[in-house]
Coordinates of C-alpha atoms in Angstrom, one line a residue:
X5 CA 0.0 -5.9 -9.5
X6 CA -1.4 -8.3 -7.7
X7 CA -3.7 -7.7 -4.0
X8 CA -4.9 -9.5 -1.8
X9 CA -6.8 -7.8 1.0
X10 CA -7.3 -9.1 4.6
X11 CA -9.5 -7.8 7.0
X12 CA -8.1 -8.3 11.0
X13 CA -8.9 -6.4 14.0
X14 CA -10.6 -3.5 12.4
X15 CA -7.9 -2.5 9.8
X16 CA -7.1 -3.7 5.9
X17 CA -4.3 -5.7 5.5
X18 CA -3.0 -5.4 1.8
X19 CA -0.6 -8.2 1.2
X20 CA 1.7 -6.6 -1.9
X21 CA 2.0 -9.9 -3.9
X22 CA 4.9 -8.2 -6.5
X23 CA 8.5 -7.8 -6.2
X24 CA 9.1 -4.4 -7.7
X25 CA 6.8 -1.9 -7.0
X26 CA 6.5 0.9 -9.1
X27 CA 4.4 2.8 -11.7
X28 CA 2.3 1.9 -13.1
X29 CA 1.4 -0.8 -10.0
X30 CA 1.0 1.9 -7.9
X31 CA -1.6 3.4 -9.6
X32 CA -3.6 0.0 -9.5
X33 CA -3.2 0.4 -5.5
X34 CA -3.8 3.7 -5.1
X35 CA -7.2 3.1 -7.0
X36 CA -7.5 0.1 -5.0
X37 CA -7.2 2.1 -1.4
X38 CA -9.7 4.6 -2.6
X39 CA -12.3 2.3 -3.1
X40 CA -11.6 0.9 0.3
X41 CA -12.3 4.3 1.4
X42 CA -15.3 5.0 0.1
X43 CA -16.5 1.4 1.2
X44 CA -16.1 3.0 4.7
X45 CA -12.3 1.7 5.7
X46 CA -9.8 3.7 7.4
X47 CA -7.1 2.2 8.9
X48 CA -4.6 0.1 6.3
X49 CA -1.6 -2.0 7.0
X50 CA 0.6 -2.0 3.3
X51 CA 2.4 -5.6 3.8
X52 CA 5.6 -5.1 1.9
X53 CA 7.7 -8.1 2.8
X54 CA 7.7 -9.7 -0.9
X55 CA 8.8 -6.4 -2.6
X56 CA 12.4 -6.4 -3.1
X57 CA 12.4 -2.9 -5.1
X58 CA 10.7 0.2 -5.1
X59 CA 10.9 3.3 -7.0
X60 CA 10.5 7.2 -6.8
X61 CA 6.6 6.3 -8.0
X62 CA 6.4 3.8 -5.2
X63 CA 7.6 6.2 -2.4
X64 CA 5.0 9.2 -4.0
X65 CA 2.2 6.7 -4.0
X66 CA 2.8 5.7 -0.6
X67 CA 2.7 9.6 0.1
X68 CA -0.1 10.0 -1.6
X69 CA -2.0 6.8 0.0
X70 CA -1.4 8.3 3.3
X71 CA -2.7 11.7 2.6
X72 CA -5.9 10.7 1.3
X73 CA -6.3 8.1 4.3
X74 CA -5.7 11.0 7.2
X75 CA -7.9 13.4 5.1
X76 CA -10.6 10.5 5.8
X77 CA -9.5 10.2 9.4
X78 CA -7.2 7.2 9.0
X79 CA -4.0 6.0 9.1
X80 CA -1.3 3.8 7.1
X81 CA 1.1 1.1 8.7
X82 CA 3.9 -0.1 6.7
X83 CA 5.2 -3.8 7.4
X84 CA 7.3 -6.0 6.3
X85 CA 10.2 -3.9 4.7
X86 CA 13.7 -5.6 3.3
X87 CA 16.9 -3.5 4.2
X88 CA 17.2 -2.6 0.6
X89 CA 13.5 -0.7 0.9
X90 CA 13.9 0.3 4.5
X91 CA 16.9 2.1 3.5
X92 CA 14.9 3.7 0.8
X93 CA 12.2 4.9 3.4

C-alpha cells in the first residue's frame, strides 16, 4: 500500500493511494500511524477518496487506528469516502 503523508494545519493528512484496502495493507498503515505517534503526532485525517473497496480488516484497522490515537490524546478524521464505502461505515 502506498502513503503519502501531508502535514496541514497541525494534523497528518494520509492520502490512501490504493483502491482496495484490506489486509495485509492495513497492517502497513497501522504501522505507519504508530510511528507517527511516537514522532509526537496526534491528530490524523485518513483520505479515502481513491479506495473503491474495503474489507472487514480495513474497518478493524480503522478501529484499531483510532483507539491507539485517543489513548495518545488524538483523534482520526475520515474523508473522502465513495457510497460503496460510506455504506460500509
Amino acid at each position: 500500500m502506498e502513503i503519502q503523508d501531508r502535514f496541514e494545519a497541525g494534523c497528518v493528512i494520509l492520502d490512501i493511494e490504493d483502491d482496495r484496502f484490506g489486509y495485509p495493507k492495513t497492517v502497513v498503515l497501522k504501522n505507519h500511524v504508530q510511528r507517527l505517534l511516537h514522532e509526537g503526532n496526534k491528530h490524523f485525517v485518513l483520505n479515502l477518496s481513491k479506495v473503491d473497496m474495503i474489507d472487514s480488516f480495513g474497518l478493524a484497522s480503522i478501529i484499531s487506528i483510532l483507539k491507539l490515537c485517543k489513548g495518545q490524546n488524538g483523534d482520526v478524521s475520515i474523508y473522502g469516502l465513495n457510497d460503496n464505502v460510506a455504506k460500509l461505515m
